[in-house]
Amino acid sequence: MDQAHARALLTGERARLERLLAAESEGPGPADLGDEVDDADRRDAAQTDTAVDRLLRARWAALQRAEARLAAGSYGRSVRSGQPIGDERLEADPLAELTVQEAAAAEREALEEGDDAVGLVSAGHPFQVLAEADITPEEEQAAEEDDDEPASEPSQDIHVERDDRAR
């Protein structure tokens, strides 16, 4: 990718982030007093605002790193391996720091680090949807192993019924 096109992509991303950060700072004023449900909604909104703020700040930091790489002449190359990042990837995300393969490997590593069940999906088994959120695949397997125990002897009443039928 040529320097002029890369600079245009980063300028567009900077303008987009500035608009988003400005809109976030202009957010709604203090909420009206209300019942407990309204309070829960306010807490959810505050948590969402915090998450969006973190994402925007991380994106802003990535923009500054990308602009520094452009100035140093290393924009468009992986910060990890130095391999070229495809133009299509940079068009889609001008702040990309890794190749597609490196980014996928980083996501897999992040999933493997946290092997706890989350919601209806287990991080250790990312493509398996759990029937119940409280039961992990390991617990389900343990329950199946319990089912393999031999059945108890038939009761005497059943034996008597069979004798009655034979007569």
PDB file of C-alpha atoms in Angstrom:
ATOM      1  CA  MET A   1       0.000   0.000   0.000  1.00  0.00           C
ATOM      2  CA  ASP A   2       1.415   3.381  -0.895  1.00  0.00           C
ATOM      3  CA  GLN A   3       2.088   6.052   1.748  1.00  0.00           C
ATOM      4  CA  ALA A   4      -0.523   8.509   0.412  1.00  0.00           C
ATOM      5  CA  HIS A   5      -3.337   5.933   0.530  1.00  0.00           C
ATOM      6  CA  ALA A   6      -2.253   4.757   3.997  1.00  0.00           C
ATOM      7  CA  ARG A   7      -2.212   8.370   5.225  1.00  0.00           C
ATOM      8  CA  ALA A   8      -5.731   8.907   3.815  1.00  0.00           C
ATOM      9  CA  LEU A   9      -7.003   5.777   5.585  1.00  0.00           C
ATOM     10  CA  LEU A  10      -5.510   6.886   8.902  1.00  0.00           C
ATOM     11  CA  THR A  11      -6.875  10.428   8.471  1.00  0.00           C
ATOM     12  CA  GLY A  12     -10.350   8.995   7.902  1.00  0.00           C
ATOM     13  CA  GLU A  13     -10.022   6.751  10.966  1.00  0.00           C
ATOM     14  CA  ARG A  14      -8.829   9.702  13.071  1.00  0.00           C
ATOM     15  CA  ALA A  15     -11.868  11.772  12.019  1.00  0.00           C
ATOM     16  CA  ARG A  16     -14.207   8.859  12.787  1.00  0.00           C
ATOM     17  CA  LEU A  17     -12.693   8.310  16.245  1.00  0.00           C
ATOM     18  CA  GLU A  18     -12.795  12.031  17.047  1.00  0.00           C
ATOM     19  CA  ARG A  19     -16.524  12.096  16.195  1.00  0.00           C
ATOM     20  CA  LEU A  20     -17.178   9.020  18.362  1.00  0.00           C
ATOM     21  CA  LEU A  21     -15.183  10.377  21.300  1.00  0.00           C
ATOM     22  CA  ALA A  22     -16.946  13.751  21.039  1.00  0.00           C
ATOM     23  CA  ALA A  23     -20.369  12.076  20.912  1.00  0.00           C
ATOM     24  CA  GLU A  24     -19.469   9.963  23.939  1.00  0.00           C
ATOM     25  CA  SER A  25     -18.417  12.979  26.014  1.00  0.00           C
ATOM     26  CA  GLU A  26     -21.677  14.747  25.136  1.00  0.00           C
ATOM     27  CA  GLY A  27     -23.631  11.730  26.475  1.00  0.00           C
ATOM     28  CA  PRO A  28     -26.951  12.028  28.282  1.00  0.00           C
ATOM     29  CA  GLY A  29     -27.202  14.051  31.473  1.00  0.00           C
ATOM     30  CA  PRO A  30     -28.056  12.686  34.908  1.00  0.00           C
ATOM     31  CA  ALA A  31     -30.859  10.137  34.845  1.00  0.00           C
ATOM     32  CA  ASP A  32     -34.246  10.818  36.355  1.00  0.00           C
ATOM     33  CA  LEU A  33     -35.035   9.268  39.692  1.00  0.00           C
ATOM     34  CA  GLY A  34     -37.056   6.112  39.295  1.00  0.00           C
ATOM     35  CA  ASP A  35     -37.713   2.659  40.642  1.00  0.00           C
ATOM     36  CA  GLU A  36     -35.250  -0.230  41.031  1.00  0.00           C
ATOM     37  CA  VAL A  37     -35.674  -1.344  37.419  1.00  0.00           C
ATOM     38  CA  ASP A  38     -34.679   2.122  36.234  1.00  0.00           C
ATOM     39  CA  ASP A  39     -31.678   1.954  38.559  1.00  0.00           C
ATOM     40  CA  ALA A  40     -30.644  -1.390  37.051  1.00  0.00           C
ATOM     41  CA  ASP A  41     -31.021   0.102  33.573  1.00  0.00           C
ATOM     42  CA  ARG A  42     -28.806   3.014  34.607  1.00  0.00           C
ATOM     43  CA  ARG A  43     -26.169   0.596  35.939  1.00  0.00           C
ATOM     44  CA  ASP A  44     -26.288  -1.398  32.684  1.00  0.00           C
ATOM     45  CA  ALA A  45     -25.961   1.810  30.680  1.00  0.00           C
ATOM     46  CA  ALA A  46     -23.028   2.953  32.833  1.00  0.00           C
ATOM     47  CA  GLN A  47     -21.265  -0.388  32.343  1.00  0.00           C
ATOM     48  CA  THR A  48     -21.870  -0.202  28.601  1.00  0.00           C
ATOM     49  CA  ASP A  49     -20.538   3.360  28.524  1.00  0.00           C
ATOM     50  CA  THR A  50     -17.421   2.235  30.393  1.00  0.00           C
ATOM     51  CA  ALA A  51     -16.843  -0.628  27.938  1.00  0.00           C
ATOM     52  CA  VAL A  52     -17.339   1.642  24.917  1.00  0.00           C
ATOM     53  CA  ASP A  53     -14.977   4.206  26.445  1.00  0.00           C
ATOM     54  CA  ARG A  54     -12.283   1.531  26.917  1.00  0.00           C
ATOM     55  CA  LEU A  55     -12.694   0.348  23.316  1.00  0.00           C
ATOM     56  CA  LEU A  56     -12.506   3.884  21.939  1.00  0.00           C
ATOM     57  CA  ARG A  57      -9.414   4.693  24.041  1.00  0.00           C
ATOM     58  CA  ALA A  58      -7.731   1.452  22.893  1.00  0.00           C
ATOM     59  CA  ARG A  59      -8.592   2.305  19.292  1.00  0.00           C
ATOM     60  CA  TRP A  60      -7.189   5.826  19.753  1.00  0.00           C
ATOM     61  CA  ALA A  61      -3.920   4.363  21.111  1.00  0.00           C
ATOM     62  CA  ALA A  62      -3.793   1.980  18.114  1.00  0.00           C
ATOM     63  CA  LEU A  63      -4.271   4.995  15.799  1.00  0.00           C
ATOM     64  CA  GLN A  64      -1.310   6.757  17.393  1.00  0.00           C
ATOM     65  CA  ARG A  65       0.838   3.637  16.990  1.00  0.00           C
ATOM     66  CA  ALA A  66      -0.241   3.297  13.334  1.00  0.00           C
ATOM     67  CA  GLU A  67       0.629   6.954  12.645  1.00  0.00           C
ATOM     68  CA  ALA A  68       4.043   6.411  14.270  1.00  0.00           C
ATOM     69  CA  ARG A  69       4.619   3.326  12.075  1.00  0.00           C
ATOM     70  CA  LEU A  70       3.616   5.338   8.998  1.00  0.00           C
ATOM     71  CA  ALA A  71       6.134   8.062   9.915  1.00  0.00           C
ATOM     72  CA  ALA A  72       8.839   5.403  10.520  1.00  0.00           C
ATOM     73  CA  GLY A  73       8.082   3.662   7.218  1.00  0.00           C
ATOM     74  CA  SER A  74       6.923   0.375   8.766  1.00  0.00           C
ATOM     75  CA  TYR A  75       3.160   0.851   8.319  1.00  0.00           C
ATOM     76  CA  GLY A  76       1.564  -2.167   6.634  1.00  0.00           C
ATOM     77  CA  ARG A  77       3.911  -4.674   8.285  1.00  0.00           C
ATOM     78  CA  SER A  78       3.166  -6.887  11.274  1.00  0.00           C
ATOM     79  CA  VAL A  79       4.509  -5.559  14.558  1.00  0.00           C
ATOM     80  CA  ARG A  80       5.144  -9.169  15.574  1.00  0.00           C
ATOM     81  CA  SER A  81       6.848 -10.719  12.555  1.00  0.00           C
ATOM     82  CA  GLY A  82       7.494  -7.887  10.103  1.00  0.00           C
ATOM     83  CA  GLN A  83       5.483  -9.758   7.447  1.00  0.00           C
ATOM     84  CA  PRO A  84       3.360  -7.581   5.137  1.00  0.00           C
ATOM     85  CA  ILE A  85      -0.263  -7.105   6.148  1.00  0.00           C
ATOM     86  CA  GLY A  86      -2.590  -7.522   3.162  1.00  0.00           C
ATOM     87  CA  ASP A  87      -4.015  -4.372   1.589  1.00  0.00           C
ATOM     88  CA  GLU A  88      -7.537  -5.789   1.972  1.00  0.00           C
ATOM     89  CA  ARG A  89      -7.013  -6.109   5.727  1.00  0.00           C
ATOM     90  CA  LEU A  90      -5.666  -2.571   5.983  1.00  0.00           C
ATOM     91  CA  GLU A  91      -8.611  -1.262   3.950  1.00  0.00           C
ATOM     92  CA  ALA A  92     -11.000  -2.989   6.367  1.00  0.00           C
ATOM     93  CA  ASP A  93      -9.026  -1.963   9.473  1.00  0.00           C
ATOM     94  CA  PRO A  94      -6.372   0.691   8.912  1.00  0.00           C
ATOM     95  CA  LEU A  95      -5.112   0.144  12.475  1.00  0.00           C
ATOM     96  CA  ALA A  96      -4.337  -3.560  11.988  1.00  0.00           C
ATOM     97  CA  GLU A  97      -1.025  -4.485  13.605  1.00  0.00           C
ATOM     98  CA  LEU A  98      -0.933  -8.215  12.789  1.00  0.00           C
ATOM     99  CA  THR A  99      -1.467 -10.370   9.724  1.00  0.00           C
ATOM    100  CA  VAL A 100      -4.733 -12.303   9.537  1.00  0.00           C
ATOM    101  CA  GLN A 101      -2.968 -15.528  10.585  1.00  0.00           C
ATOM    102  CA  GLU A 102      -1.219 -13.858  13.532  1.00  0.00           C
ATOM    103  CA  ALA A 103      -4.448 -12.229  14.714  1.00  0.00           C
ATOM    104  CA  ALA A 104      -6.274 -15.587  14.553  1.00  0.00           C
ATOM    105  CA  ALA A 105      -3.463 -17.260  16.524  1.00  0.00           C
ATOM    106  CA  ALA A 106      -3.604 -14.476  19.135  1.00  0.00           C
ATOM    107  CA  GLU A 107      -7.376 -15.002  19.527  1.00  0.00           C
ATOM    108  CA  ARG A 108      -6.899 -18.754  19.977  1.00  0.00           C
ATOM    109  CA  GLU A 109      -4.226 -18.127  22.617  1.00  0.00           C
ATOM    110  CA  ALA A 110      -6.531 -15.732  24.456  1.00  0.00           C
ATOM    111  CA  LEU A 111      -9.314 -18.340  24.447  1.00  0.00           C
ATOM    112  CA  GLU A 112      -6.984 -21.052  25.738  1.00  0.00           C
ATOM    113  CA  GLU A 113      -5.795 -18.856  28.624  1.00  0.00           C
ATOM    114  CA  GLY A 114      -9.305 -18.556  30.087  1.00  0.00           C
ATOM    115  CA  ASP A 115     -10.874 -22.033  30.067  1.00  0.00           C
ATOM    116  CA  ASP A 116     -13.948 -21.166  32.132  1.00  0.00           C
ATOM    117  CA  ALA A 117     -17.507 -21.693  30.960  1.00  0.00           C
ATOM    118  CA  VAL A 118     -19.077 -18.390  30.005  1.00  0.00           C
ATOM    119  CA  GLY A 119     -22.816 -18.171  29.537  1.00  0.00           C
ATOM    120  CA  LEU A 120     -23.985 -20.929  27.250  1.00  0.00           C
ATOM    121  CA  VAL A 121     -20.582 -21.453  25.631  1.00  0.00           C
ATOM    122  CA  SER A 122     -17.553 -23.079  27.194  1.00  0.00           C
ATOM    123  CA  ALA A 123     -14.274 -21.343  26.331  1.00  0.00           C
ATOM    124  CA  GLY A 124     -12.538 -24.745  26.395  1.00  0.00           C
ATOM    125  CA  HIS A 125     -15.059 -26.054  23.875  1.00  0.00           C
ATOM    126  CA  PRO A 126     -15.853 -22.877  21.860  1.00  0.00           C
ATOM    127  CA  PHE A 127     -18.081 -24.559  19.291  1.00  0.00           C
ATOM    128  CA  GLN A 128     -20.155 -26.571  21.751  1.00  0.00           C
ATOM    129  CA  VAL A 129     -23.282 -24.890  23.060  1.00  0.00           C
ATOM    130  CA  LEU A 130     -24.180 -26.175  26.483  1.00  0.00           C
ATOM    131  CA  ALA A 131     -27.682 -27.490  27.098  1.00  0.00           C
ATOM    132  CA  GLU A 132     -27.665 -25.828  30.503  1.00  0.00           C
ATOM    133  CA  ALA A 133     -25.473 -22.874  31.413  1.00  0.00           C
ATOM    134  CA  ASP A 134     -24.662 -24.395  34.815  1.00  0.00           C
ATOM    135  CA  ILE A 135     -23.347 -27.720  33.456  1.00  0.00           C
ATOM    136  CA  THR A 136     -19.900 -27.840  31.839  1.00  0.00           C
ATOM    137  CA  PRO A 137     -18.872 -30.587  29.381  1.00  0.00           C
ATOM    138  CA  GLU A 138     -16.693 -32.086  32.116  1.00  0.00           C
ATOM    139  CA  GLU A 139     -19.636 -32.320  34.525  1.00  0.00           C
ATOM    140  CA  GLU A 140     -21.788 -33.829  31.783  1.00  0.00           C
ATOM    141  CA  GLN A 141     -19.117 -36.464  31.106  1.00  0.00           C
ATOM    142  CA  ALA A 142     -18.901 -37.294  34.820  1.00  0.00           C
ATOM    143  CA  ALA A 143     -22.679 -37.794  34.893  1.00  0.00           C
ATOM    144  CA  GLU A 144     -22.455 -40.140  31.903  1.00  0.00           C
ATOM    145  CA  GLU A 145     -19.762 -42.167  33.673  1.00  0.00           C
ATOM    146  CA  ASP A 146     -22.119 -42.584  36.633  1.00  0.00           C
ATOM    147  CA  ASP A 147     -24.717 -44.050  34.239  1.00  0.00           C
ATOM    148  CA  ASP A 148     -22.288 -46.844  33.317  1.00  0.00           C
ATOM    149  CA  GLU A 149     -22.541 -48.475  36.747  1.00  0.00           C
ATOM    150  CA  PRO A 150     -24.193 -51.908  36.710  1.00  0.00           C
ATOM    151  CA  ALA A 151     -27.907 -51.994  37.388  1.00  0.00           C
ATOM    152  CA  SER A 152     -29.119 -53.433  40.684  1.00  0.00           C
ATOM    153  CA  GLU A 153     -30.643 -56.906  40.874  1.00  0.00           C
ATOM    154  CA  PRO A 154     -34.329 -57.134  39.905  1.00  0.00           C
ATOM    155  CA  SER A 155     -36.697 -56.932  42.851  1.00  0.00           C
ATOM    156  CA  GLN A 156     -38.462 -59.986  44.216  1.00  0.00           C
ATOM    157  CA  ASP A 157     -41.879 -58.627  43.177  1.00  0.00           C
ATOM    158  CA  ILE A 158     -40.943 -58.756  39.518  1.00  0.00           C
ATOM    159  CA  HIS A 159     -39.746 -62.328  39.920  1.00  0.00           C
ATOM    160  CA  VAL A 160     -43.044 -63.346  41.508  1.00  0.00           C
ATOM    161  CA  GLU A 161     -45.005 -61.766  38.663  1.00  0.00           C
ATOM    162  CA  ARG A 162     -43.035 -63.771  36.167  1.00  0.00           C
ATOM    163  CA  ASP A 163     -43.747 -66.950  38.136  1.00  0.00           C
ATOM    164  CA  ASP A 164     -47.470 -66.142  38.117  1.00  0.00           C
ATOM    165  CA  ARG A 165     -47.482 -65.743  34.368  1.00  0.00           C
ATOM    166  CA  ALA A 166     -45.766 -69.065  33.808  1.00  0.00           C
ATOM    167  CA  ARG A 167     -48.551 -70.962  35.587  1.00  0.00           C
TER     168      ARG A 167
END
